[in-house]
Coordinates of C-alpha atoms in Angstrom, one line a residue:
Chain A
X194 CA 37.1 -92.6 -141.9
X195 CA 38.1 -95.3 -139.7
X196 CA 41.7 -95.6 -137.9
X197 CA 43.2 -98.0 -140.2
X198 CA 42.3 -95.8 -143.2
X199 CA 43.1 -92.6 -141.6
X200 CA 47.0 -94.3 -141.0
X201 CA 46.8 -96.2 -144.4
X202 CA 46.5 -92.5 -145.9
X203 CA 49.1 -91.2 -143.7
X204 CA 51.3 -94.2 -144.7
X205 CA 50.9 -92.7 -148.2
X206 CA 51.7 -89.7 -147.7
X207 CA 54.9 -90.5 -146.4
X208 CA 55.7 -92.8 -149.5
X209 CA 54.8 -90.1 -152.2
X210 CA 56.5 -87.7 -150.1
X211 CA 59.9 -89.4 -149.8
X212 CA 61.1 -88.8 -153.1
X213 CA 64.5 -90.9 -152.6
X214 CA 62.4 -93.7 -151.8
X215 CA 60.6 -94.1 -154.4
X216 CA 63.5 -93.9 -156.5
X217 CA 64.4 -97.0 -154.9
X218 CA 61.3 -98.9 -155.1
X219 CA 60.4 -97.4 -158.3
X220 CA 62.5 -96.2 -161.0
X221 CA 65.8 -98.0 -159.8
X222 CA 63.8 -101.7 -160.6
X223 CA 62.1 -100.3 -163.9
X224 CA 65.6 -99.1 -165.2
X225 CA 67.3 -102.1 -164.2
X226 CA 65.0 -103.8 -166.0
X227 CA 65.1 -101.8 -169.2
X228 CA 68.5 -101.2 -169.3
X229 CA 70.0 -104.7 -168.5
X230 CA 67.4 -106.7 -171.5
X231 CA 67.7 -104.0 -173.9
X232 CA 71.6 -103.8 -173.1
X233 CA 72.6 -107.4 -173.4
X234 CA 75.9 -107.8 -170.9
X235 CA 74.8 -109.6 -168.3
X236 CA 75.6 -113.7 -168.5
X237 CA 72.4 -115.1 -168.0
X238 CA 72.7 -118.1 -169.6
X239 CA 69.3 -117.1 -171.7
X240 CA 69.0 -116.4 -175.3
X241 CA 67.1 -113.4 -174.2
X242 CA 68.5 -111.4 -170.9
X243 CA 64.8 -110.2 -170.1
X244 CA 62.9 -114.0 -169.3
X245 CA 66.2 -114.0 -166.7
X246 CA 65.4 -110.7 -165.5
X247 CA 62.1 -110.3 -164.9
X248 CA 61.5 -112.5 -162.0
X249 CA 64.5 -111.4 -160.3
X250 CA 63.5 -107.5 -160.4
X251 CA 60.5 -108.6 -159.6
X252 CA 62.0 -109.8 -156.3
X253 CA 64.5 -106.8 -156.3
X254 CA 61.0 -104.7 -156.4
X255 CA 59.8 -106.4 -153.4
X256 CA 62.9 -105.8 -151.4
X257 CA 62.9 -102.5 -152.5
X258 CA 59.5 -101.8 -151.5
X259 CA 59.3 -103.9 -148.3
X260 CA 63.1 -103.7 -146.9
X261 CA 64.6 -100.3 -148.1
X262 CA 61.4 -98.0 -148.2
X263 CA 59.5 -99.1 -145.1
X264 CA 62.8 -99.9 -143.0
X265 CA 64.2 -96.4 -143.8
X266 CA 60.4 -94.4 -142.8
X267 CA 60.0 -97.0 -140.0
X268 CA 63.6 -95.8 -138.8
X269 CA 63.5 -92.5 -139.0
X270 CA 59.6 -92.1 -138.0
X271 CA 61.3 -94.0 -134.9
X272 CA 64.2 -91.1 -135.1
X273 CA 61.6 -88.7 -135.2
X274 CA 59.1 -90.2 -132.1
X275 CA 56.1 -90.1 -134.8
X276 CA 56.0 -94.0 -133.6
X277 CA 56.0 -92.8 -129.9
X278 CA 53.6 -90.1 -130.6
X279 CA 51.0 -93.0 -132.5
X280 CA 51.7 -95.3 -129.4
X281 CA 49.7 -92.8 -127.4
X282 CA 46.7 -92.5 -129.5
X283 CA 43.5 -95.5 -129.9
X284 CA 45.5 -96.6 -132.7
X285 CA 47.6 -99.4 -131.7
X286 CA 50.2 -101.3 -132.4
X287 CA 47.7 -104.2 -134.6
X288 CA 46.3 -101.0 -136.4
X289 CA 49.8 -99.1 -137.1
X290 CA 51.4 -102.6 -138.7
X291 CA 48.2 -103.2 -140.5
X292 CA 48.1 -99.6 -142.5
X293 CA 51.8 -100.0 -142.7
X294 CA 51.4 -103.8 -144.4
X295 CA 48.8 -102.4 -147.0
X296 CA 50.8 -99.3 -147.3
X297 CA 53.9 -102.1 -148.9
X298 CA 51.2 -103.7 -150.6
X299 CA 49.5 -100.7 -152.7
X300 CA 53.3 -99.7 -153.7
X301 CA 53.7 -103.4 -154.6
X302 CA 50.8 -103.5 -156.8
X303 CA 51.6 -100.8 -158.6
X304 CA 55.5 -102.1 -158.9
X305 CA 54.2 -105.3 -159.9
X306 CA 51.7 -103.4 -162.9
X307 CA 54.9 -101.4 -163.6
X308 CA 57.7 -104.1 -164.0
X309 CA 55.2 -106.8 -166.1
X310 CA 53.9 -104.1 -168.5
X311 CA 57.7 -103.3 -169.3
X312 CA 59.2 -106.4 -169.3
X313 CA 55.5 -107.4 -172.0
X314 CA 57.5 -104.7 -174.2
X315 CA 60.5 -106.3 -173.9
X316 CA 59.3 -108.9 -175.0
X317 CA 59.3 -111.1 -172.2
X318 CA 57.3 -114.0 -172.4
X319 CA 56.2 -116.3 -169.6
X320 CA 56.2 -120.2 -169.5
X321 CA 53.5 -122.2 -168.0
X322 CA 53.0 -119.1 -165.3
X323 CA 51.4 -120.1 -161.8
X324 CA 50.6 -116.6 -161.0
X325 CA 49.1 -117.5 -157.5
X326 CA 52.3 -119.5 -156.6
X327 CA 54.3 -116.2 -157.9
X328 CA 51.9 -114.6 -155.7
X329 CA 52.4 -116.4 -152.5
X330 CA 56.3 -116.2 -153.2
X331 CA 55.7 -112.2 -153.0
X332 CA 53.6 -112.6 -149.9
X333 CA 56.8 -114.7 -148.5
X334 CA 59.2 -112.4 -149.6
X335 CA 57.5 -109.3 -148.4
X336 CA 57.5 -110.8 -144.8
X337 CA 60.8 -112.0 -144.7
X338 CA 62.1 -108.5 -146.6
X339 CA 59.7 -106.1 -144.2
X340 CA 61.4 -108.1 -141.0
X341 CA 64.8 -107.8 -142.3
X342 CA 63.9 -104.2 -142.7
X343 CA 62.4 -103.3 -139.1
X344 CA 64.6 -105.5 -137.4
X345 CA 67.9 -102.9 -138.4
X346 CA 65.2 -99.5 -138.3
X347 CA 63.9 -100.8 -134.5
X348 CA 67.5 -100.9 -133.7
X349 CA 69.6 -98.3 -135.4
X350 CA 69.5 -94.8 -135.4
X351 CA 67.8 -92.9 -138.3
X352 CA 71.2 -92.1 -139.9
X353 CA 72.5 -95.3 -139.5
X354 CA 69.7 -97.5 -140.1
X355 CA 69.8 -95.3 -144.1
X356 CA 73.3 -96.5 -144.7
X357 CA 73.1 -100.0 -143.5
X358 CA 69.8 -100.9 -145.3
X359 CA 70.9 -99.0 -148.6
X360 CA 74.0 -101.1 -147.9
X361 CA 72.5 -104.1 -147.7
X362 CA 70.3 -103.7 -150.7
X363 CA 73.5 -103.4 -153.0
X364 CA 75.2 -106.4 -151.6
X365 CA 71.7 -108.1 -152.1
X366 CA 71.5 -106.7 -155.4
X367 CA 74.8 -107.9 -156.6
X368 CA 74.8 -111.1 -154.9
X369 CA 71.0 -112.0 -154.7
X370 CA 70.9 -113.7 -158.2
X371 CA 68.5 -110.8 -159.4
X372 CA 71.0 -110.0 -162.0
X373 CA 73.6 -112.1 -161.9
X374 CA 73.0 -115.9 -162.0
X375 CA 74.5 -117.5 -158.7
X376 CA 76.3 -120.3 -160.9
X377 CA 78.2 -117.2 -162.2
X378 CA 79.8 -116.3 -158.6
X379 CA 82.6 -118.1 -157.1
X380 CA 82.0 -120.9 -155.2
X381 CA 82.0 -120.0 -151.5
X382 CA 79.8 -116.8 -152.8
X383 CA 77.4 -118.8 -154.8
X384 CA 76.8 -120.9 -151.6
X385 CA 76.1 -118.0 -148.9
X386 CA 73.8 -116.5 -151.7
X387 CA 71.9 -119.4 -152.1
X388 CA 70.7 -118.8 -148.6
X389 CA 69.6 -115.4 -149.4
X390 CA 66.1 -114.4 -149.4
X391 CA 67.0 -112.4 -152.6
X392 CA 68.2 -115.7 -154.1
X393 CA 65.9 -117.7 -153.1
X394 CA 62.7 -115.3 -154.2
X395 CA 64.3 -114.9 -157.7
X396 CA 64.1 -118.2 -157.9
X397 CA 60.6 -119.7 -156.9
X398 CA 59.5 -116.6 -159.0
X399 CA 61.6 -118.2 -162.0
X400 CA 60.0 -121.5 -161.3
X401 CA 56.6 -120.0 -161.0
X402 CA 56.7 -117.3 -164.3
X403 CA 59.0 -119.4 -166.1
X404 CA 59.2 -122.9 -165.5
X405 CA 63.3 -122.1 -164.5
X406 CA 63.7 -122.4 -161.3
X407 CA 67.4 -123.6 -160.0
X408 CA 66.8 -125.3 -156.7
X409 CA 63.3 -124.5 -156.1
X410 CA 62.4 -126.6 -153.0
X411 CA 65.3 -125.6 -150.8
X412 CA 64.6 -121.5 -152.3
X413 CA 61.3 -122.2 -150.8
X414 CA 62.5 -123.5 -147.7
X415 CA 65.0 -120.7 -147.6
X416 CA 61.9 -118.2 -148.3
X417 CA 59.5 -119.3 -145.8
X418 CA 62.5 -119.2 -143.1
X419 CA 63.4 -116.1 -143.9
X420 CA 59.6 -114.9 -143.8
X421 CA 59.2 -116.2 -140.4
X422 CA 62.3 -115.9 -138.9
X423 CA 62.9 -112.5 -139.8
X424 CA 59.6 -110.7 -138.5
X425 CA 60.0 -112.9 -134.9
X426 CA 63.6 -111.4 -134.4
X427 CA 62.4 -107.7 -135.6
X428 CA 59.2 -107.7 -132.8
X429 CA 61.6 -109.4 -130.4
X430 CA 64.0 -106.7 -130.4
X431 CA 62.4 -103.2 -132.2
X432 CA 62.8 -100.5 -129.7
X433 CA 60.1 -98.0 -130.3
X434 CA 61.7 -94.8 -129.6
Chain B
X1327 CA 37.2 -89.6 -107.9
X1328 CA 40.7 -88.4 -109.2
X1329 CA 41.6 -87.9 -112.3
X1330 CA 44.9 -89.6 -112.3
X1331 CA 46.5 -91.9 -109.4
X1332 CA 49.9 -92.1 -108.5
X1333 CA 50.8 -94.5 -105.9
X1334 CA 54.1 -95.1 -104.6
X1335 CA 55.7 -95.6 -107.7
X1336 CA 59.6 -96.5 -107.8
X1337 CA 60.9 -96.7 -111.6
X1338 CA 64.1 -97.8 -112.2
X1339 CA 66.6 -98.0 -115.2
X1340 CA 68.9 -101.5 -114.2
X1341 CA 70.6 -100.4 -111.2
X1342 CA 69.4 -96.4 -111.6
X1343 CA 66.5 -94.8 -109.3
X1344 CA 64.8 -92.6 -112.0
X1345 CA 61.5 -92.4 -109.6
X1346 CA 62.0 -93.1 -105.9
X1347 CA 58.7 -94.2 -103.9
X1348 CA 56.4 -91.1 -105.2
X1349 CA 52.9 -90.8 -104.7
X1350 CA 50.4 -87.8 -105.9
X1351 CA 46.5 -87.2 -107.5
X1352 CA 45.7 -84.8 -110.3
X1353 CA 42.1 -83.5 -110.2
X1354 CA 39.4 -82.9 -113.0
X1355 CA 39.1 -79.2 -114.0
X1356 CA 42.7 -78.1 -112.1
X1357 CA 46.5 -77.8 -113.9
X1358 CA 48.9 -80.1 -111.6
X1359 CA 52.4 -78.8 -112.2
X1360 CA 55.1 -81.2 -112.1
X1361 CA 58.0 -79.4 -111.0
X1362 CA 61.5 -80.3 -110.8
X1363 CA 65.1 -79.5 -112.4
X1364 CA 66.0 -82.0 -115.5
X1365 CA 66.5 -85.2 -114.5
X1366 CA 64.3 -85.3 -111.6
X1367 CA 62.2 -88.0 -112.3
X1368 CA 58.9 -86.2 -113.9
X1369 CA 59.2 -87.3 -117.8
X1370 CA 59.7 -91.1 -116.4
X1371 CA 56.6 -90.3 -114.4
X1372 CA 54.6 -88.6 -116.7
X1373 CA 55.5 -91.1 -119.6
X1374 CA 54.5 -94.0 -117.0
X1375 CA 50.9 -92.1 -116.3
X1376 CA 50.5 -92.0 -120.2
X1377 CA 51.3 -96.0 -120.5
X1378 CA 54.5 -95.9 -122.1
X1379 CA 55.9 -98.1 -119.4
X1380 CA 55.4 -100.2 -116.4
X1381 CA 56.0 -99.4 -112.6
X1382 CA 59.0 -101.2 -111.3
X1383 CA 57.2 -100.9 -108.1
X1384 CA 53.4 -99.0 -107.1
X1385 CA 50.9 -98.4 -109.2
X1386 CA 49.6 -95.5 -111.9
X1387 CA 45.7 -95.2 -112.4
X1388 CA 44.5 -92.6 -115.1
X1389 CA 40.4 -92.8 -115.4
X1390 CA 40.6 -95.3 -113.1
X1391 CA 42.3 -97.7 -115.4
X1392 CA 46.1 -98.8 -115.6
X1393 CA 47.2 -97.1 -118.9
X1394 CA 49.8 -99.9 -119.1
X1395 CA 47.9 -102.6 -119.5
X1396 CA 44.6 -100.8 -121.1
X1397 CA 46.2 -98.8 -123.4
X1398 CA 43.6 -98.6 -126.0
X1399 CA 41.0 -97.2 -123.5
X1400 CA 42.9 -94.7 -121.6
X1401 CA 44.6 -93.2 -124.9
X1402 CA 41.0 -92.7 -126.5
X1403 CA 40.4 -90.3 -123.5
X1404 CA 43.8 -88.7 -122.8
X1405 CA 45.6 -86.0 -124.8
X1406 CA 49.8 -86.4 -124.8
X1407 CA 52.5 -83.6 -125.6
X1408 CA 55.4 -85.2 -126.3
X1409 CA 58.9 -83.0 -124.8
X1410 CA 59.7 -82.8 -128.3
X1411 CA 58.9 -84.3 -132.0
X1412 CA 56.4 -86.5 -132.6
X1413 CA 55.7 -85.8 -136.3
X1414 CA 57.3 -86.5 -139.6
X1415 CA 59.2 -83.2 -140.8
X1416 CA 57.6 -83.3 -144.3
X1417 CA 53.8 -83.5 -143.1
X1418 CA 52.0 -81.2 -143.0
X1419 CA 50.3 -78.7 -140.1
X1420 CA 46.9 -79.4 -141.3
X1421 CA 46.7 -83.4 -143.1
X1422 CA 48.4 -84.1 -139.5
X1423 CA 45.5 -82.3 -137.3
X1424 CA 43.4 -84.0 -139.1
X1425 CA 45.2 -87.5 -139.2
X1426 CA 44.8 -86.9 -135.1
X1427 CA 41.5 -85.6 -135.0
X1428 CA 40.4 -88.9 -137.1
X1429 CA 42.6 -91.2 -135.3
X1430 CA 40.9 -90.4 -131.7
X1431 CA 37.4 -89.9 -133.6
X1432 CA 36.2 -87.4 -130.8
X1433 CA 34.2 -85.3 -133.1
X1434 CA 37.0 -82.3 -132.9
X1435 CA 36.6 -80.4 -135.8
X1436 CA 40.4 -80.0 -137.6
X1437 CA 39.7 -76.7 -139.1
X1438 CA 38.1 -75.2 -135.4
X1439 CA 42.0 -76.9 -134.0
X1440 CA 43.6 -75.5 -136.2
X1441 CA 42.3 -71.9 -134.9
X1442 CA 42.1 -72.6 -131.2
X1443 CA 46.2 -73.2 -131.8
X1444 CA 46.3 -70.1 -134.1
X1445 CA 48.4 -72.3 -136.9
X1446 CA 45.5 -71.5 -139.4
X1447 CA 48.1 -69.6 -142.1
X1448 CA 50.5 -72.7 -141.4
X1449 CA 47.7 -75.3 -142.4
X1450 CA 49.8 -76.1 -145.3
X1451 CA 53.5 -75.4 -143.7
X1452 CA 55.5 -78.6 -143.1
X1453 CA 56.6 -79.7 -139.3
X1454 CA 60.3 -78.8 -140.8
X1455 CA 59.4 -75.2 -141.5
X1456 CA 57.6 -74.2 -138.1
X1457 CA 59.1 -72.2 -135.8
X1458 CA 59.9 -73.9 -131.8
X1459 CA 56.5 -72.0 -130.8
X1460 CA 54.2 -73.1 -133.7
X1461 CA 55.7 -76.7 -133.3
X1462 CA 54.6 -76.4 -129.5
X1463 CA 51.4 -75.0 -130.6
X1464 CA 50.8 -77.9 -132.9
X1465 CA 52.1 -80.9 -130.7
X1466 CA 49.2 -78.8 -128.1
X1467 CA 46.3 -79.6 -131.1
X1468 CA 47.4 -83.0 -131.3
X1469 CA 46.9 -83.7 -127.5
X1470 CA 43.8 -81.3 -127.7
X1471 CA 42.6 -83.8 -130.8
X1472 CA 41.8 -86.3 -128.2
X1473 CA 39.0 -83.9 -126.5
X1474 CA 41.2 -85.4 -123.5
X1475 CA 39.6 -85.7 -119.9
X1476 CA 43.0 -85.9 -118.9
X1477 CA 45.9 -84.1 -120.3
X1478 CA 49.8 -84.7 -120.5
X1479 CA 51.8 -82.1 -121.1
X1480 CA 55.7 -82.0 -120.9
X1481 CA 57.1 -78.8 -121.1
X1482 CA 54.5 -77.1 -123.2
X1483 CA 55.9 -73.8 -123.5
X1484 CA 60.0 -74.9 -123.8
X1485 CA 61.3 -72.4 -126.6
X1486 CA 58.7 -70.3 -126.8
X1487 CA 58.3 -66.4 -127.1
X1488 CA 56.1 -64.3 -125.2
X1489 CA 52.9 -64.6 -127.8
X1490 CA 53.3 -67.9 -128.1
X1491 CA 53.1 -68.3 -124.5
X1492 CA 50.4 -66.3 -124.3
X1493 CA 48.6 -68.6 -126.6
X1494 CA 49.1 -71.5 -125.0
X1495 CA 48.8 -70.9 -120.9
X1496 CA 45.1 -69.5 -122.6
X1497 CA 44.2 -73.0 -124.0
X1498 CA 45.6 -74.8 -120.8
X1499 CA 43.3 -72.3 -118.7
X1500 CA 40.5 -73.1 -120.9
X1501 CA 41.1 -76.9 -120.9
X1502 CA 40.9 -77.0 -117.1
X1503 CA 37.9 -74.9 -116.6
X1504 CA 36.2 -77.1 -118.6
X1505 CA 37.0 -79.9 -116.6
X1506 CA 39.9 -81.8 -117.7
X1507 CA 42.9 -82.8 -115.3
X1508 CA 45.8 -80.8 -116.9
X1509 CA 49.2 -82.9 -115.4
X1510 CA 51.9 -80.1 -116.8
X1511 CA 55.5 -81.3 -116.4
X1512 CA 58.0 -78.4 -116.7
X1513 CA 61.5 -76.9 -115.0
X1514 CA 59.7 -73.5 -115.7
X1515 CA 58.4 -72.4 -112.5
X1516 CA 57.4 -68.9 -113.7
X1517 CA 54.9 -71.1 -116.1
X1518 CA 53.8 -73.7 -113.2
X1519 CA 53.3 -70.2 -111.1
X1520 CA 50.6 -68.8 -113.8
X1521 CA 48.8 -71.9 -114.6
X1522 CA 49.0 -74.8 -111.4
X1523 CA 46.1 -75.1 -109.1
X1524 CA 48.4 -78.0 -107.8
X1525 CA 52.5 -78.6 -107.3
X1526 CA 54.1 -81.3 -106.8
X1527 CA 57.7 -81.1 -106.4
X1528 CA 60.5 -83.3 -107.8
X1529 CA 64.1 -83.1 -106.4
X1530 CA 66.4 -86.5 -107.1
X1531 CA 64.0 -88.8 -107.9
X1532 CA 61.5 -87.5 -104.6
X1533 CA 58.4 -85.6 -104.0
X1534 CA 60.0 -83.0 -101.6
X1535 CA 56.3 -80.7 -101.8
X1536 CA 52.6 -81.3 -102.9
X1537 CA 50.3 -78.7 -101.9
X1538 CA 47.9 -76.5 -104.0
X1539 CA 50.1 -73.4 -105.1
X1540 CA 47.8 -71.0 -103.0
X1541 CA 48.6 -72.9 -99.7
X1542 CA 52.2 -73.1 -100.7
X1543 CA 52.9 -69.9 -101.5
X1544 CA 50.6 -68.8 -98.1
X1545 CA 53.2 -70.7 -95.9
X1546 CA 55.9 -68.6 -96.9
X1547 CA 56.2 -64.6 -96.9
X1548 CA 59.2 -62.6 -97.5
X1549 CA 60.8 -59.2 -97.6
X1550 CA 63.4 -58.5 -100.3
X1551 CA 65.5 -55.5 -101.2
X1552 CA 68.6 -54.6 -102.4
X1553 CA 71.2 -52.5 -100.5
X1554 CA 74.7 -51.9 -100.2
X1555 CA 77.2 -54.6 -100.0
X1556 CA 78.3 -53.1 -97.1
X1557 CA 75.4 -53.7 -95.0
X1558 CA 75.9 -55.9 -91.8
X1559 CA 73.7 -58.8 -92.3
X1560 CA 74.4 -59.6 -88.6
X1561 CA 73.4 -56.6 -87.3
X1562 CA 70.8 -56.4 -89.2
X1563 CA 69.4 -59.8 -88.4
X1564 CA 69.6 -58.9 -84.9
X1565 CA 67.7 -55.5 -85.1
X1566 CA 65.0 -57.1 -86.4
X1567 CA 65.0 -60.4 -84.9
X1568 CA 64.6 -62.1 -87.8
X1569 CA 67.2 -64.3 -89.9
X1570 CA 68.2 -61.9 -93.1
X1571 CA 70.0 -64.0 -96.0
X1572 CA 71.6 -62.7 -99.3
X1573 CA 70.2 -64.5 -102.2
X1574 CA 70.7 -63.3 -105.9
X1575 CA 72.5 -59.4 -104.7
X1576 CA 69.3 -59.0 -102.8
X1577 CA 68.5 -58.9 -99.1
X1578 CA 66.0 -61.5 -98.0
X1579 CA 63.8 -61.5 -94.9
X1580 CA 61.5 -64.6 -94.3
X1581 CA 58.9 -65.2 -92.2
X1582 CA 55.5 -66.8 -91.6
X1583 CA 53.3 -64.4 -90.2
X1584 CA 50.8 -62.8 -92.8
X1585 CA 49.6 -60.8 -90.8
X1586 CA 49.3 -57.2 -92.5
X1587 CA 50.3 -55.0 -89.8
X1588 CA 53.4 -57.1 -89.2
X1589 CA 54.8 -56.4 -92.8
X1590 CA 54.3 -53.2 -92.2
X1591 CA 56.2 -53.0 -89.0
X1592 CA 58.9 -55.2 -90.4
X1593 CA 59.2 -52.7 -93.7
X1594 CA 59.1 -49.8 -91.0
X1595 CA 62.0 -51.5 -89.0
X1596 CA 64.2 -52.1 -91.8
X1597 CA 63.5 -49.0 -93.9
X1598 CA 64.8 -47.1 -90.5
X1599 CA 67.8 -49.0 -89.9
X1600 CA 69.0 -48.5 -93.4
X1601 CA 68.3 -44.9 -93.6
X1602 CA 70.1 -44.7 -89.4
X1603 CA 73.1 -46.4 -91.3
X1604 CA 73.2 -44.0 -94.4
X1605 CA 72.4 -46.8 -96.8
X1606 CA 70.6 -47.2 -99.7
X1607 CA 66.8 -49.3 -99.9
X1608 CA 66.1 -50.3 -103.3
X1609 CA 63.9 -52.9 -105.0
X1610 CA 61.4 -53.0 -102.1
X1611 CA 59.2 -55.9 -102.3
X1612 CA 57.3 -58.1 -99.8
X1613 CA 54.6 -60.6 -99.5
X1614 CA 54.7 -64.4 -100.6
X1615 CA 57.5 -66.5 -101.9
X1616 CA 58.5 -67.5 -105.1
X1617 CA 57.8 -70.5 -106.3
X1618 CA 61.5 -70.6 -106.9
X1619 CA 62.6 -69.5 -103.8
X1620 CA 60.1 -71.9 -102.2
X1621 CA 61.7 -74.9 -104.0
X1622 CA 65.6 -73.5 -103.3
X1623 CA 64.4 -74.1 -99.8
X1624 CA 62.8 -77.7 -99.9
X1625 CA 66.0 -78.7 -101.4
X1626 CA 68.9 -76.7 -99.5
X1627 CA 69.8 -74.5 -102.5
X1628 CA 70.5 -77.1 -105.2
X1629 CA 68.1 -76.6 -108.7

């Protein structure tokens, strides 16, 4: 077994241990999902709440997975000096990012296999789907969500770095046009979301699933700023221990 | 060629001295103590020799390579105990040997380890559930993973009972007589006393003494005993021409000469003033110092 695999497996281990994470990454998406099209409250604007929803859990699933699981285990693994304890071993640091990138991108799989088998049952039904562009908008997101996520775990304690990324997932949530559409929030709010990554994930993946996207050029340049900028101020300032 | 080179090496935190100017060798196949109250200077020392940070000033060689800048090679070759933590509370004893033991890919066998460390009916405990000795027994495997030529180990035996102890100062013993450079960093001297070939002394940021133990402790005999609080230290001092201090409630005579016949004169001396004076003579010891007593005098006192 090689180094990469060896951590890869560790990686795992940590996920499947972490019950409250995956929670989060897992069910909280799926019920979302499930509750939100079968339970028609929300003003989507759509005939049928679950085309609206799918591509924004969708993005919630790859925050959840990306920014809230791996920022809370980087944090406290951090908290804990397992980081400082890897740093002294052949691993290093290439090796350690790597197991933990395909580590996000296993759970991601399997959220992905989740949340488009439910929302098929719900009856959700795709327009003109560019699955590879959907694809490269999760590969975006997944940067720009894992560097939002290691920039507060590389510099907040364990504790704190819990409360402010399960913080931040809420207001994300809420404001992220995941569930709400961002014509629906006031005007100053709408604006400020519409620079979110949340927002602007939800919708390139509505434009690439459904044919619906809002303001899909500027969400992509939103994404891909996000997706760079975020990772290059997390390795410019994560403390290690 | 050494095992590890330390060459006047100043680290500093902004405006704070941690390490001031220090230089030192460890050898293959000998425990090097690194000795010192907290606070000292060894943990920034130690973590620099394990390449968790760069010199400020001097240089660190381990293997003959800077484990700053080649990382990757010197940590394929050296085993690290962290002071404390180091694994994730809900893994467990055995996945995580293994984990190591694959991770350095030095052909240790996990479940032979797992044994050496005596954690074999905790193989499937979590880090949360071990006690402070198994943990120190386990962060031990985890170095030991490595099959290091070189070893780090800061404060191996911190919060640990007597078996424990036991258990480990046996695998440090056996590490070095199979030829790898143990550096040990502790505050314990009773522990540095039982395992060092080698001490090097921190006080303030400083090496105040480096000298092999057996030297050391050769430099410096002493007679010790406890009395009566009435006894005249003066007087006493002056019968026997040597300085007598009180240290801890006891009496304390040192001197330099090992020569046999003069302990016995100098026990002969005092025993007979004491018993002239109608006082007690208890706790009759003499021979070389402490370790402790050695480094109260390097430093005027102050641990």
């Amino acid at each position: 077994m090689t180094a990469l695999t060896t951590q890869l497996q560790a990686e795992m281990n940590v996920v499947r241990r972490n019950g409250e994470q995956l929670l989060v990454t897992l069910g909280i998406p799926l019920l979302l999902l499930g509750f939100f099209s079968v339970v028609d409250v929300l003003p989507t604007n759509e005939k049928d709440p679950v085309n609206f929803l799918v591509p924004g859990i969708l993005a919630l699933a790859v925050m959840s997975t990306s920014m809230v699981s791996l920022g809370i285990a980087t944090g406290f693994e951090r908290n804990y000096l397992v980081l400082k304890r890897l740093a002294a071993t052949p691993l290093g640091t290439t090796r350690l990012i790597a197991a933990k990138t395909l580590s996000i991108a296993v759970v991601e799989a399997v959220q992905m296999i989740l949340l488009i088998s439910l929302g098929f049952l719900l009856g959700w039904s795709p327009q003109q789907a560019n699955w590879l562009l959907a694809l490269c908008a999760v590969v975006l997101g997944t940067f720009a969500f894992a560097g939002i996520g290691l920039f507060l775990a590389g510099n907040l304690r364990g504790e704190v770095n819990l409360a402010a990324t399960n913080g931040l997932y809420l207001v994300l949530l809420l404001i992220g046009g995941i569930v709400f559409p961002l014509d629906k929030l006031p005007g100053a709010l709408s604006a400020i979301s519409r620079c979110l990554p949340t927002s602007a994930l939800s919708d390139v993946l509505r434009d690439a699933l459904m044919s619906a996207g809002e303001h899909t050029t500027s969400s992509w340049i939103v994404l891909v700023v996000w997706a760079i900028a975020a990772p290059l101020l997390a390795a410019k300032t994560f403390k290690w221990n | 060629m050494s095992a590890v080179v330390v060459e006047n090496l100043t680290i500093r935190y902004g405006d704070f001295v941690a390490v001031n100017d220090v230089s030192f060798q460890a050898e293959f196949g000998e425990v090097t103590a690194i000795l010192g109250p907290n606070g000292a200077g060894k943990t920034s020392t130690i973590e620099t020799c394990e390449g968790y940070r760069a010199p400020t000033i001097g240089s660190v060689q381990v293997l003959q390579k800077n484990p700053f800048t080649d990382r990757t090679a010197v940590h394929s070759e050296v085993g690290v105990m962290l002071q404390e933590g180091g694994v994730y509370p809900s893994a467990r004893v055995f996945e995580t040997i293994t984990q190591y033991c694959a991770l350095y890919n030095r052909g240790v066998d996990p479940a032979t380890l797992l044994a050496a460390v005596d954690l074999e009916s905790k193989a499937s405990s979590t880090w949360r559930r071990l006690s402070g000795g198994e943990k120190q027994r386990m962060l031990l495997a985890l170095a030991l993973a490595a099959r290091p030529r070189v070893a780090f180990l800061d404060e191996p035996t911190s919060g640990v009972d007597i078996n424990g102890r036991d258990a480990i100062r046996f695998i440090i013993n056996d590490l070095a007589a199979n030829g790898t450079a143990v550096v040990l960093a502790t505050h314990e001297l009773d522990e540095a006393e039982r395992l060092a070939q080698r001490v090097v002394f921190f006080h303030q940021g400083k090496i105040v003494a480096n000298a092999p133990l057996a030297i050391m402790r050769s430099a410096q005999h002493e007679l010790r005993f406890s009395s009566s609080p009435a006894l005249n230290v003066q007087e006493l001092s002056a019968h026997i021409g040597l300085q007598v201090a009180i240290i801890q409630d006891h009496y304390v005579v040192r001197f330099e000469n090992a020569d046999s016949a003069f302990s016995s004169e100098l026990v002969q001396r005092v025993s007979t003033w004491l018993n002239d004076k109608q006082l007690p003579l208890n706790n009759l010891s003499i021979g070389a110092q402490r370790l402790e007593d050695i480094f109260r005098n390097l430093t005027g006192g102050t641990q």
